[in-house]
Short mmCIF file of C-alpha atoms in Angstrom, two decimals:
data_model
loop_
_atom_site.label_atom_id
_atom_site.label_comp_id
_atom_site.label_asym_id
_atom_site.label_seq_id
_atom_site.Cartn_x
_atom_site.Cartn_y
_atom_site.Cartn_z
CA MET A 16 0.11 -0.06 0.33
CA LYS A 17 1.42 3.39 -0.69
CA LEU A 18 -0.16 7.20 0.30
CA THR A 19 0.67 10.06 -1.17
CA VAL A 20 0.71 12.88 1.33
CA HIS A 21 0.46 15.81 -0.73
CA LEU A 22 1.30 19.69 0.33
CA PRO A 23 1.66 23.16 -0.96
CA GLU A 24 5.62 22.79 -1.85
CA HIS A 25 6.43 19.29 -0.78
CA ASN A 26 5.07 16.02 -1.33
CA TYR A 27 6.33 12.96 -0.45
CA ASP A 28 5.06 8.44 0.26
CA ILE A 29 4.15 6.39 2.93
CA LEU A 30 4.68 2.94 2.04
CA ILE A 31 3.07 0.14 3.56
CA GLU A 32 4.20 -3.44 3.31
CA LYS A 33 5.07 -6.25 5.63
CA GLY A 34 9.12 -7.11 4.50
CA ALA A 35 9.93 -3.75 3.79
CA LEU A 36 13.02 -3.46 6.07
CA ASN A 37 14.51 -6.04 4.06
CA HIS A 38 14.38 -4.03 0.89
CA LEU A 39 15.02 -0.84 2.21
CA GLY A 40 18.19 0.11 1.06
CA ALA A 41 16.77 0.56 -2.60
CA TRP A 42 13.86 2.46 -1.51
CA VAL A 43 16.45 4.93 0.02
CA ALA A 44 18.00 4.67 -3.69
CA SER A 45 14.36 5.58 -5.19
CA LEU A 46 14.54 9.23 -3.43
CA TRP A 47 18.21 9.72 -2.76
CA GLN A 48 21.49 10.53 -4.92
CA GLN A 49 24.61 8.48 -3.29
CA GLN A 50 25.08 10.84 0.18
CA LYS A 51 26.11 10.32 3.69
CA ILE A 52 22.73 9.23 5.67
CA CYS A 53 23.19 9.04 9.23
CA ILE A 54 20.65 6.26 11.17
CA ILE A 55 19.82 7.66 14.27
CA THR A 56 18.10 5.01 16.62
CA ASP A 57 17.45 3.92 19.76
CA GLU A 58 19.80 1.03 21.41
CA THR A 59 16.84 -1.50 21.62
CA VAL A 60 16.01 -1.25 17.79
CA ASN A 61 19.78 -1.50 17.07
CA GLN A 62 19.74 -4.58 18.57
CA LEU A 63 17.05 -5.68 16.32
CA TYR A 64 17.66 -4.12 12.72
CA GLY A 65 20.36 -1.91 12.75
CA ASP A 66 22.80 -3.93 11.33
CA LEU A 67 20.11 -4.49 8.65
CA VAL A 68 19.35 -1.10 7.77
CA LEU A 69 23.18 -0.16 7.63
CA GLN A 70 23.66 -3.10 5.66
CA GLN A 71 21.16 -2.51 3.43
CA LEU A 72 21.85 1.47 2.56
CA GLN A 73 25.87 -0.06 2.31
CA ALA A 74 24.75 -2.25 -0.11
CA ALA A 75 23.30 0.81 -2.32
CA GLY A 76 26.51 2.72 -1.81
CA PHE A 77 25.84 4.63 0.55
CA ASP A 78 28.14 6.42 2.91
CA ALA A 79 25.78 5.17 6.20
CA VAL A 80 27.15 5.44 9.40
CA LEU A 81 24.50 4.91 12.90
CA PHE A 82 24.04 6.72 16.29
CA ALA A 83 22.21 5.55 18.55
CA VAL A 84 20.73 6.89 21.77
CA THR A 85 19.21 5.50 25.04
CA PRO A 86 15.79 4.13 24.99
CA GLY A 87 13.25 5.84 26.12
CA GLU A 88 11.79 9.86 26.38
CA LYS A 89 15.04 11.25 28.21
CA SER A 90 17.24 11.09 24.64
CA LYS A 91 14.69 13.94 23.66
CA SER A 92 16.55 16.18 24.80
CA LEU A 93 18.11 19.29 23.66
CA PRO A 94 21.69 17.79 25.58
CA VAL A 95 21.33 14.31 23.55
CA ALA A 96 19.74 16.80 20.24
CA SER A 97 24.06 18.99 21.11
CA GLN A 98 25.44 15.03 21.13
CA LEU A 99 23.78 14.70 17.97
CA PHE A 100 25.02 17.91 15.88
CA ASP A 101 28.39 17.24 17.47
CA PHE A 102 28.91 13.68 15.99
CA LEU A 103 27.10 14.72 12.65
CA ALA A 104 29.68 17.44 12.23
CA GLU A 105 32.70 14.89 13.30
CA LYS A 106 31.76 12.64 10.23
CA GLU A 107 31.57 16.15 8.16
CA PHE A 108 27.67 15.74 6.82
CA THR A 109 26.77 18.81 4.85
CA ARG A 110 23.31 20.32 3.42
CA THR A 111 23.63 17.59 0.42
CA ASP A 112 23.55 14.90 2.98
CA GLY A 113 20.31 12.57 5.11
CA ILE A 114 19.79 11.78 7.84
CA LEU A 115 17.02 8.67 8.62
CA ALA A 116 14.71 8.03 11.59
CA LEU A 117 14.83 4.18 12.91
CA GLY A 118 12.60 3.99 16.03
CA GLY A 119 9.75 4.80 17.52
CA GLY A 120 7.87 7.88 18.24
CA VAL A 121 10.50 9.15 21.02
CA VAL A 122 13.68 8.88 17.55
CA GLY A 123 11.82 10.11 15.34
CA ASP A 124 11.06 13.15 16.53
CA LEU A 125 14.18 13.63 17.92
CA ALA A 126 15.74 12.70 14.51
CA GLY A 127 13.38 14.97 12.84
CA PHE A 128 14.36 18.17 15.65
CA VAL A 129 18.35 17.22 14.81
CA ALA A 130 17.49 16.81 10.62
CA ALA A 131 15.62 20.47 10.56
CA THR A 132 18.58 22.23 12.62
CA TYR A 133 21.39 21.38 11.81
CA MET A 134 23.12 23.13 8.96
CA ARG A 135 19.41 25.07 8.86
CA GLY A 136 18.19 21.43 7.45
CA LEU A 137 18.65 18.14 5.87
CA HIS A 138 16.09 16.28 4.17
CA TYR A 139 15.05 13.65 5.93
CA LEU A 140 13.32 9.86 6.55
CA GLN A 141 11.27 8.11 8.29
CA VAL A 142 11.33 4.17 9.03
CA PRO A 143 8.99 4.12 12.12
CA THR A 144 9.41 0.25 14.27
CA THR A 145 6.27 1.00 16.61
CA LEU A 146 3.01 1.45 16.06
CA LEU A 147 2.76 4.51 18.01
CA ALA A 148 4.97 6.25 14.97
CA GLN A 149 3.63 4.29 12.26
CA VAL A 150 -0.01 5.47 12.92
CA ASP A 151 0.79 8.72 14.19
CA SER A 152 4.15 10.44 14.99
CA SER A 153 6.04 9.62 11.26
CA ILE A 154 4.19 11.69 9.74
CA GLY A 155 3.16 15.27 9.95
CA GLY A 156 6.73 17.31 9.62
CA LYS A 157 6.10 17.67 13.71
CA THR A 158 9.86 17.59 15.55
CA ALA A 159 10.52 18.67 18.85
CA VAL A 160 12.43 17.85 21.62
CA ASN A 161 11.15 17.81 25.34
CA THR A 162 12.71 20.49 28.20
CA GLU A 163 11.97 20.19 32.15
CA LYS A 164 9.10 22.33 32.06
CA ALA A 165 7.06 20.91 29.30
CA LYS A 166 6.94 18.19 26.59
CA ASN A 167 8.12 18.88 23.16
CA LEU A 168 8.72 22.56 23.89
CA VAL A 169 11.20 22.83 21.61
CA GLY A 170 10.52 22.18 18.25
CA ALA A 171 10.40 22.79 14.33
CA PHE A 172 8.07 21.58 11.55
CA TRP A 173 10.22 19.32 8.97
CA GLN A 174 8.47 17.15 6.66
CA PRO A 175 10.34 13.91 5.73
CA GLU A 176 10.94 12.74 2.77
CA GLY A 177 9.59 9.57 2.68
CA VAL A 178 7.99 6.93 4.94
CA LEU A 179 8.81 3.39 5.13
CA ILE A 180 5.92 1.01 7.69
CA ASP A 181 7.08 -2.41 7.91
CA SER A 182 4.65 -4.02 10.31
CA LEU A 183 6.20 -6.87 10.56
CA THR A 184 8.39 -4.54 13.18
CA LEU A 185 5.61 -4.99 15.22
CA GLN A 186 6.54 -8.56 16.68
CA THR A 187 9.02 -7.43 18.06
CA LEU A 188 7.36 -4.61 20.67
CA GLU A 189 6.06 -5.36 24.40
CA PRO A 190 2.33 -5.45 24.75
CA ARG A 191 3.07 -1.96 26.84
CA ARG A 192 4.34 -0.73 23.60
CA ILE A 193 1.36 -1.70 21.39
CA ARG A 194 -1.08 -0.20 23.69
CA GLU A 195 0.37 2.76 23.17
CA GLY A 196 -0.24 3.06 19.60
CA ILE A 197 -3.68 2.26 20.29
CA ALA A 198 -4.11 4.66 22.37
CA GLU A 199 -3.42 7.22 18.95
CA ILE A 200 -5.70 4.59 16.92
CA ILE A 201 -9.02 4.92 19.82
CA LYS A 202 -7.63 9.18 19.49
CA SER A 203 -7.95 8.61 15.25
CA ALA A 204 -11.69 6.66 15.12
CA ALA A 205 -12.60 8.65 17.95
CA ILE A 206 -12.55 12.34 16.20
CA ALA A 207 -13.30 11.69 12.55
CA ASP A 208 -14.10 7.89 11.99
CA LYS A 209 -16.95 5.96 13.01
CA VAL A 210 -16.29 3.08 10.42
CA LEU A 211 -12.56 2.58 12.21
CA TRP A 212 -14.16 2.82 16.06
CA THR A 213 -16.98 0.17 14.37
CA GLN A 214 -13.89 -1.97 12.97
CA LEU A 215 -12.39 -1.93 16.48
CA ASP A 216 -14.91 -2.29 18.52
CA LYS A 217 -15.82 -6.06 16.79
CA LEU A 218 -11.99 -6.63 17.78
CA GLU A 219 -11.16 -8.65 21.10
CA ASN A 220 -8.10 -7.74 22.12
CA GLU A 221 -4.00 -6.19 20.79
CA GLN A 222 -3.27 -9.45 19.04
CA GLU A 223 -6.30 -9.69 17.28
CA LEU A 224 -5.59 -5.78 16.09
CA VAL A 225 -1.74 -6.35 15.25
CA GLU A 226 -3.27 -9.32 12.99
CA ARG A 227 -4.98 -6.11 11.13
CA ALA A 228 -1.98 -3.58 11.70
CA GLU A 229 -1.63 -2.53 7.99
CA GLU A 230 -5.23 -1.94 7.36
CA ILE A 231 -5.81 -0.24 10.92
CA ILE A 232 -2.78 1.39 10.14
CA THR A 233 -3.72 2.96 6.79
CA ALA A 234 -6.92 3.89 7.82
CA CYS A 235 -5.61 6.07 11.26
CA LEU A 236 -2.93 7.66 8.59
CA LYS A 237 -5.49 8.25 5.75
CA ILE A 238 -6.77 10.37 8.67
CA LYS A 239 -4.14 12.51 9.72
CA ARG A 240 -3.14 13.25 6.37
CA ALA A 241 -6.52 14.58 5.48
CA VAL A 242 -5.55 17.01 8.30
CA VAL A 243 -2.20 17.66 8.00
CA GLU A 244 -2.70 18.47 3.74
CA GLU A 245 -6.25 20.74 5.03
CA ASP A 246 -3.29 22.26 7.83
CA VAL A 247 0.26 22.00 7.49
CA LEU A 248 1.07 24.08 10.13
CA ASP A 249 -0.88 23.29 13.25
CA ASN A 250 -2.83 26.22 13.12
CA GLY A 251 -6.68 24.97 12.17
CA ASN A 252 -8.52 21.66 12.31
CA ARG A 253 -5.25 19.89 12.70
CA LEU A 254 -5.53 20.68 16.31
CA LEU A 255 -7.81 17.75 16.47
CA LEU A 256 -5.60 15.36 16.38
CA ASN A 257 -4.38 16.85 19.87
CA PHE A 258 -7.67 15.30 21.56
CA GLY A 259 -5.89 13.63 24.65
CA HIS A 260 -2.94 15.36 25.11
CA THR A 261 -3.22 18.61 26.64
CA ILE A 262 -3.91 16.36 29.79
CA GLY A 263 -1.49 13.76 28.54
CA HIS A 264 0.94 15.41 28.07
CA ALA A 265 0.93 16.97 31.21
CA ILE A 266 0.34 13.75 32.87
CA GLU A 267 3.86 12.41 30.91
CA ALA A 268 5.62 15.86 32.83
CA THR A 269 4.52 15.65 36.31
CA ALA A 270 5.17 11.74 36.49
CA GLY A 271 8.45 12.12 35.33
CA TYR A 272 9.24 10.87 31.50
CA GLY A 273 8.80 6.96 30.80
CA VAL A 274 6.87 6.41 34.51
CA VAL A 275 3.74 7.52 32.24
CA THR A 276 3.82 6.19 28.39
CA HIS A 277 2.95 8.77 25.58
CA GLY A 278 -0.04 6.21 24.82
CA GLU A 279 -1.21 6.22 28.26
CA GLY A 280 -1.81 9.98 28.78
CA VAL A 281 -3.53 10.17 25.94
CA ALA A 282 -5.82 7.81 26.95
CA ILE A 283 -6.43 9.19 30.57
CA GLY A 284 -6.39 12.27 29.34
CA MET A 285 -9.02 11.62 26.60
CA SER A 286 -11.17 9.73 28.89
CA GLN A 287 -11.14 13.36 31.70
CA ILE A 288 -11.48 15.58 28.97
CA THR A 289 -14.72 13.74 27.62
CA ARG A 290 -16.05 13.24 30.81
CA ILE A 291 -15.94 16.93 32.20
CA ALA A 292 -17.15 17.87 28.29
CA GLU A 293 -19.71 15.25 29.03
CA GLU A 294 -21.41 16.64 32.58
CA LYS A 295 -20.95 19.95 31.24
CA GLY A 296 -23.29 19.31 27.80
CA LEU A 297 -20.92 19.46 25.09
CA THR A 298 -20.45 16.05 24.37
CA ALA A 299 -22.85 13.80 23.43
CA VAL A 300 -25.09 11.71 26.66
CA GLY A 301 -23.18 8.34 27.04
CA THR A 302 -19.92 9.50 24.94
CA THR A 303 -17.47 8.99 28.23
CA GLU A 304 -18.70 5.63 28.75
CA LEU A 305 -18.10 4.38 25.04
CA LEU A 306 -15.42 5.82 25.61
CA ASN A 307 -14.02 4.52 28.26
CA GLN A 308 -15.14 0.64 27.67
CA MET A 309 -12.54 1.04 24.70
CA ILE A 310 -9.73 1.72 26.49
CA THR A 311 -9.94 -0.07 29.25
CA LYS A 312 -10.50 -2.74 26.54
CA PHE A 313 -7.04 -2.94 24.89
CA GLY A 314 -5.35 -2.39 28.34
CA LEU A 315 -4.52 1.41 28.86
CA PRO A 316 -5.79 3.92 31.49
CA ILE A 317 -8.52 5.76 32.42
CA TRP A 318 -7.06 7.13 35.57
CA HIS A 319 -4.21 8.32 37.58
CA LYS A 320 -2.60 8.90 40.70
CA PRO A 321 -2.03 10.94 42.50
CA TRP A 322 -3.83 13.00 40.38
CA GLN A 323 -2.48 16.97 41.44
CA LYS A 324 -4.63 19.42 39.84
CA GLU A 325 -2.30 22.38 40.34
CA THR A 326 1.02 20.39 39.09
CA LEU A 327 -0.54 19.50 35.83
CA TYR A 328 -2.24 22.79 35.28
CA HIS A 329 0.99 24.51 35.75
CA ALA A 330 1.94 22.28 33.33
CA ILE A 331 -0.64 23.06 30.86
CA THR A 332 -0.21 26.50 30.82
CA HIS A 333 3.25 25.79 29.15
CA ASP A 334 1.27 23.53 26.39
CA LYS A 335 1.55 24.72 23.08
CA LYS A 336 -2.00 25.06 22.13
CA THR A 337 -1.88 28.07 25.32
CA ARG A 338 -2.42 31.37 23.05
CA GLY A 339 -2.40 33.82 25.92
CA SER A 340 -5.11 33.68 28.55
CA ALA A 341 -6.85 31.60 26.36
CA ILE A 342 -6.10 27.21 25.51
CA LYS A 343 -7.73 25.43 22.65
CA LEU A 344 -9.35 22.26 23.37
CA ILE A 345 -10.40 19.21 21.53
CA LEU A 346 -13.28 18.46 22.81
CA LEU A 347 -15.91 15.21 21.08
CA GLU A 348 -19.46 15.93 20.00
CA LYS A 349 -19.86 12.17 19.41
CA ILE A 350 -17.98 9.33 18.46
CA GLY A 351 -16.76 9.87 15.19
CA GLN A 352 -16.88 13.60 15.44
CA ALA A 353 -14.81 16.37 17.12
CA LYS A 354 -14.65 19.80 17.34
CA ILE A 355 -12.52 22.93 19.02
CA GLU A 356 -13.37 24.84 22.16
CA THR A 357 -11.56 27.75 23.14
CA VAL A 358 -11.17 28.16 27.09
CA ALA A 359 -9.64 31.15 29.13
CA THR A 360 -6.79 29.75 30.67
CA GLU A 361 -8.69 29.79 34.27
CA THR A 362 -11.01 27.39 32.87
CA VAL A 363 -9.70 24.86 32.44
CA LYS A 364 -8.98 23.83 36.04
CA GLU A 365 -12.56 22.75 35.74
CA PHE A 366 -11.55 19.61 33.25
CA LEU A 367 -9.00 18.84 35.48
CA THR A 368 -11.86 17.85 38.24
CA ILE A 369 -11.27 14.30 39.47
CA GLU A 370 -14.52 12.31 41.17
CA GLU A 371 -15.04 12.11 44.30
#
């Protein structure tokens, strides 16, 4: 399966195919001229696929090197980005060379940020190996690193020149990482695709979902592609993709990166914001129950302890979606349909109220 993302000044293809890693060299050669390529990955993915990808690129005639970071959100930081800048400089990378992101969302965001900023921009490719990255973060051009204040606070929009998705990589993921990606799949269905929601509803567990991975990944990418093509820089309807993320990012940051995964934070955020929205009459009655049933069926949480309202609120005020004294929240009108609600920043506290 091949999808094309059409942007005003830049189009790129997404290849979705089982076993695609085995001809990655030919794929890259079809997109790029001979040059230096830095594979940015993490230590876990490197052990699984590093040699294969390196050999593929070298066999295709590329001068390829590899840089592996420590797995986890802590590597998505300015200090690690600085290490990569130094590595690229030592290897004499220039603006005619490229970066290949091999890994999950952390690696993709970090590699994209480095590609966007080193020498004011190198071209790069995304090869996502986790379900989360395959259904969401590998396309759309958002790149970022975290700071102590907030998640994804420093970043740039920088589009890849191609995305290669091999669903066989999901077979090496631990269950928690599979569930992390399922949270984004649930989000996609909840905001924009009642048909996908119905498909998910018929599945018994995450194993059944993985068996139908290519079909479900493609459905999610079509949703994201449509939104990204309409709103490249995240100022309009692309914000809909952030359903659950405002609270979710705050939970991730305050719990300590890695304690709560991105997908777990999003699941909790979706549940919490929908419950309050339904109480306020902003969401159809019964939506929270349907959402919670779907989230818990796939082993994801709808709650987090300790729930520190003021701490979460402080983290949210540093969120990128905050505009002066207002913030844009993403709410469900009903399953399959979402809306953007602009509220006073202080009002966000109402969405952090817990059930007594």
